[in-house]
Amino acid sequence: MRFLSTISSRLDGKGRVSIPAPFRAVLEADRYPGLFVHPALEVPALEAGGNRLLAEIDQLIGRYPPYSEARDLVATALLGASETLKMDPEGRVMLPERFRLHAGITSEVVFVGLGDKFRIWEPGRFSGHLVEAKASLAKLRANFPEATGNSGSGSVKGET
């Protein structure tokens, strides 16, 4: 099971938002007690998930030597700034004000599935990010083997 799709939602008057049912199903299958959330590092959004996201973070932190400055910085940014949000029986979580400020969230959100995790965006910011992502993807596609005529035979175009 993976987090897939883009789903819009609104915050209620108390700052709660309902996690989409398909996303809750993935979290339940992952057996994470709630919703692990941290501010995304490179974009104004929130990264969220469960055990698979935590495993990804642990793997990243584990690339650095124990007690190194780099390890401390990564752990602080990803774990120290995180929180496990508890879901109520209706599948709602309270988004803390510091998370809403980071993402620019006021009254509406967009949940964007990214496989092992998902992001929570302010809709306008996500629209801008999606435009940039599509433009960047178009540039990347020029380097895909199919675009350069490489049939996957193991040779690189221009080799003899």
mmCIF file of C-alpha atoms in Angstrom:
data_model
loop_
_atom_site.group_PDB
_atom_site.id
_atom_site.type_symbol
_atom_site.label_atom_id
_atom_site.label_comp_id
_atom_site.label_asym_id
_atom_site.label_seq_id
_atom_site.Cartn_x
_atom_site.Cartn_y
_atom_site.Cartn_z
ATOM 1 C CA MET A 1 0.000 0.000 0.000
ATOM 2 C CA ARG A 2 1.176 3.482 -0.881
ATOM 3 C CA PHE A 3 0.038 7.053 -0.449
ATOM 4 C CA LEU A 4 -1.356 8.001 -3.860
ATOM 5 C CA SER A 5 -3.345 10.842 -5.365
ATOM 6 C CA THR A 6 -4.072 14.446 -4.477
ATOM 7 C CA ILE A 7 -6.990 15.126 -2.163
ATOM 8 C CA SER A 8 -8.280 18.506 -0.971
ATOM 9 C CA SER A 9 -9.737 19.192 2.457
ATOM 10 C CA ARG A 10 -10.612 22.036 4.815
ATOM 11 C CA LEU A 11 -9.567 22.765 8.371
ATOM 12 C CA ASP A 12 -12.409 23.092 10.840
ATOM 13 C CA GLY A 13 -12.751 26.001 13.267
ATOM 14 C CA LYS A 14 -10.469 24.254 15.768
ATOM 15 C CA GLY A 15 -7.615 23.746 13.277
ATOM 16 C CA ARG A 16 -8.370 20.068 12.707
ATOM 17 C CA VAL A 17 -8.273 18.366 9.354
ATOM 18 C CA SER A 18 -9.550 14.946 8.312
ATOM 19 C CA ILE A 19 -6.890 12.648 6.952
ATOM 20 C CA PRO A 20 -8.305 11.201 3.700
ATOM 21 C CA ALA A 21 -9.667 7.672 4.102
ATOM 22 C CA PRO A 22 -7.206 6.124 1.594
ATOM 23 C CA PHE A 23 -4.299 7.681 3.503
ATOM 24 C CA ARG A 24 -5.692 6.459 6.836
ATOM 25 C CA ALA A 25 -5.887 2.945 5.385
ATOM 26 C CA VAL A 26 -2.172 3.050 4.527
ATOM 27 C CA LEU A 27 -1.323 4.323 8.029
ATOM 28 C CA GLU A 28 -3.433 1.575 9.605
ATOM 29 C CA ALA A 29 -1.721 -1.099 7.496
ATOM 30 C CA ASP A 30 1.635 0.407 8.498
ATOM 31 C CA ARG A 31 0.571 0.100 12.166
ATOM 32 C CA TYR A 32 1.786 3.576 13.089
ATOM 33 C CA PRO A 33 -0.100 4.995 16.091
ATOM 34 C CA GLY A 34 -1.141 8.349 14.662
ATOM 35 C CA LEU A 35 0.515 10.528 12.062
ATOM 36 C CA PHE A 36 4.237 11.330 12.050
ATOM 37 C CA VAL A 37 4.713 14.896 10.731
ATOM 38 C CA HIS A 38 7.670 17.228 10.232
ATOM 39 C CA PRO A 39 8.188 20.442 8.263
ATOM 40 C CA ALA A 40 9.497 19.561 4.793
ATOM 41 C CA LEU A 41 13.069 20.750 4.387
ATOM 42 C CA GLU A 42 13.049 21.993 0.810
ATOM 43 C CA VAL A 43 9.477 23.185 0.297
ATOM 44 C CA PRO A 44 6.823 25.020 2.342
ATOM 45 C CA ALA A 45 4.826 21.899 3.140
ATOM 46 C CA LEU A 46 4.539 19.225 5.808
ATOM 47 C CA GLU A 47 5.854 15.696 5.309
ATOM 48 C CA ALA A 48 3.750 13.011 6.908
ATOM 49 C CA GLY A 49 3.512 9.262 7.169
ATOM 50 C CA GLY A 50 4.147 6.395 9.495
ATOM 51 C CA ASN A 51 6.740 3.687 10.033
ATOM 52 C CA ARG A 52 7.941 3.681 6.417
ATOM 53 C CA LEU A 53 8.695 7.412 6.571
ATOM 54 C CA LEU A 54 10.499 6.944 9.898
ATOM 55 C CA ALA A 55 12.536 4.080 8.391
ATOM 56 C CA GLU A 56 13.514 6.351 5.486
ATOM 57 C CA ILE A 57 14.617 9.045 7.956
ATOM 58 C CA ASP A 58 16.530 6.502 10.072
ATOM 59 C CA GLN A 59 18.311 5.263 6.949
ATOM 60 C CA LEU A 60 19.284 8.826 6.004
ATOM 61 C CA ILE A 61 20.562 9.603 9.512
ATOM 62 C CA GLY A 62 22.457 6.301 9.557
ATOM 63 C CA ARG A 63 24.566 7.395 6.589
ATOM 64 C CA TYR A 64 26.448 9.769 8.883
ATOM 65 C CA PRO A 65 28.933 8.734 11.583
ATOM 66 C CA PRO A 66 27.586 8.684 15.152
ATOM 67 C CA TYR A 67 28.115 11.978 16.971
ATOM 68 C CA SER A 68 29.027 13.809 13.746
ATOM 69 C CA GLU A 69 27.782 17.319 13.148
ATOM 70 C CA ALA A 70 26.021 16.238 9.928
ATOM 71 C CA ARG A 71 24.172 13.446 11.735
ATOM 72 C CA ASP A 72 23.116 15.856 14.484
ATOM 73 C CA LEU A 73 21.853 18.422 11.959
ATOM 74 C CA VAL A 74 19.810 15.895 9.984
ATOM 75 C CA ALA A 75 18.351 14.305 13.118
ATOM 76 C CA THR A 76 17.479 17.701 14.583
ATOM 77 C CA ALA A 77 15.788 18.915 11.391
ATOM 78 C CA LEU A 78 13.810 15.729 10.779
ATOM 79 C CA LEU A 79 13.185 14.253 14.222
ATOM 80 C CA GLY A 80 13.614 17.201 16.558
ATOM 81 C CA ALA A 81 11.137 19.314 14.585
ATOM 82 C CA SER A 82 8.641 16.460 14.240
ATOM 83 C CA GLU A 83 5.554 15.441 16.118
ATOM 84 C CA THR A 84 3.272 12.438 16.229
ATOM 85 C CA LEU A 85 -0.269 13.730 15.836
ATOM 86 C CA LYS A 86 -3.043 11.643 17.343
ATOM 87 C CA MET A 87 -6.092 10.917 15.215
ATOM 88 C CA ASP A 88 -9.527 11.189 16.746
ATOM 89 C CA PRO A 89 -12.174 8.531 15.995
ATOM 90 C CA GLU A 90 -13.268 10.489 12.876
ATOM 91 C CA GLY A 91 -9.728 10.452 11.458
ATOM 92 C CA ARG A 92 -8.991 14.100 12.227
ATOM 93 C CA VAL A 93 -5.730 15.551 13.498
ATOM 94 C CA MET A 94 -4.987 18.942 14.976
ATOM 95 C CA LEU A 95 -2.321 20.718 12.928
ATOM 96 C CA PRO A 96 -0.123 22.674 15.349
ATOM 97 C CA GLU A 97 0.230 26.377 14.623
ATOM 98 C CA ARG A 98 3.981 26.087 13.939
ATOM 99 C CA PHE A 99 3.262 23.520 11.217
ATOM 100 C CA ARG A 100 0.510 25.676 9.696
ATOM 101 C CA LEU A 101 2.851 28.679 9.666
ATOM 102 C CA HIS A 102 5.643 26.708 7.972
ATOM 103 C CA ALA A 103 3.304 25.564 5.207
ATOM 104 C CA GLY A 104 1.232 28.760 4.954
ATOM 105 C CA ILE A 105 -1.927 26.805 5.749
ATOM 106 C CA THR A 106 -4.953 28.829 6.791
ATOM 107 C CA SER A 107 -8.237 27.125 5.947
ATOM 108 C CA GLU A 108 -7.634 24.588 3.164
ATOM 109 C CA VAL A 109 -5.064 21.867 2.523
ATOM 110 C CA VAL A 110 -4.075 19.470 -0.212
ATOM 111 C CA PHE A 111 -2.808 15.989 0.652
ATOM 112 C CA VAL A 112 -0.317 14.806 -1.976
ATOM 113 C CA GLY A 113 0.682 11.148 -2.037
ATOM 114 C CA LEU A 114 4.367 10.392 -2.564
ATOM 115 C CA GLY A 115 4.425 6.621 -2.101
ATOM 116 C CA ASP A 116 5.922 5.929 1.336
ATOM 117 C CA LYS A 117 4.932 9.382 2.617
ATOM 118 C CA PHE A 118 2.688 12.283 1.741
ATOM 119 C CA ARG A 119 2.825 16.035 1.939
ATOM 120 C CA ILE A 120 0.279 18.467 3.274
ATOM 121 C CA TRP A 121 0.253 21.715 1.295
ATOM 122 C CA GLU A 122 -1.572 25.005 1.191
ATOM 123 C CA PRO A 123 -3.412 24.656 -2.166
ATOM 124 C CA GLY A 124 -1.942 27.737 -3.880
ATOM 125 C CA ARG A 125 1.595 26.797 -2.904
ATOM 126 C CA PHE A 126 1.054 23.264 -4.177
ATOM 127 C CA SER A 127 -0.236 24.581 -7.519
ATOM 128 C CA GLY A 128 2.976 26.584 -7.953
ATOM 129 C CA HIS A 129 5.103 23.617 -6.926
ATOM 130 C CA LEU A 130 3.280 21.335 -9.374
ATOM 131 C CA VAL A 131 3.955 23.753 -12.260
ATOM 132 C CA GLU A 132 7.659 23.808 -11.320
ATOM 133 C CA ALA A 133 7.749 20.012 -10.942
ATOM 134 C CA LYS A 134 6.240 19.481 -14.393
ATOM 135 C CA ALA A 135 8.707 21.924 -15.976
ATOM 136 C CA SER A 136 11.636 20.201 -14.252
ATOM 137 C CA LEU A 137 10.341 16.797 -15.320
ATOM 138 C CA ALA A 138 10.211 17.932 -18.940
ATOM 139 C CA LYS A 139 13.919 18.831 -18.710
ATOM 140 C CA LEU A 140 14.762 15.527 -17.018
ATOM 141 C CA ARG A 141 12.919 13.544 -19.674
ATOM 142 C CA ALA A 142 15.401 14.800 -22.240
ATOM 143 C CA ASN A 143 17.997 12.690 -20.402
ATOM 144 C CA PHE A 144 15.906 9.509 -20.168
ATOM 145 C CA PRO A 145 17.412 6.668 -22.240
ATOM 146 C CA GLU A 146 14.320 6.459 -24.458
ATOM 147 C CA ALA A 147 14.613 10.150 -25.322
ATOM 148 C CA THR A 148 18.238 9.760 -26.446
ATOM 149 C CA GLY A 149 17.583 6.708 -28.588
ATOM 150 C CA ASN A 150 19.195 4.271 -26.138
ATOM 151 C CA SER A 151 17.255 1.049 -26.422
ATOM 152 C CA GLY A 152 18.546 -0.278 -23.123
ATOM 153 C CA SER A 153 21.107 -2.546 -24.831
ATOM 154 C CA GLY A 154 23.816 -1.452 -22.447
ATOM 155 C CA SER A 155 25.574 0.897 -24.822
ATOM 156 C CA VAL A 156 25.563 4.624 -24.447
ATOM 157 C CA LYS A 157 24.642 6.781 -27.415
ATOM 158 C CA GLY A 158 27.830 7.819 -29.151
ATOM 159 C CA GLU A 159 29.863 4.797 -28.001
ATOM 160 C CA THR A 160 31.410 2.610 -30.666
#
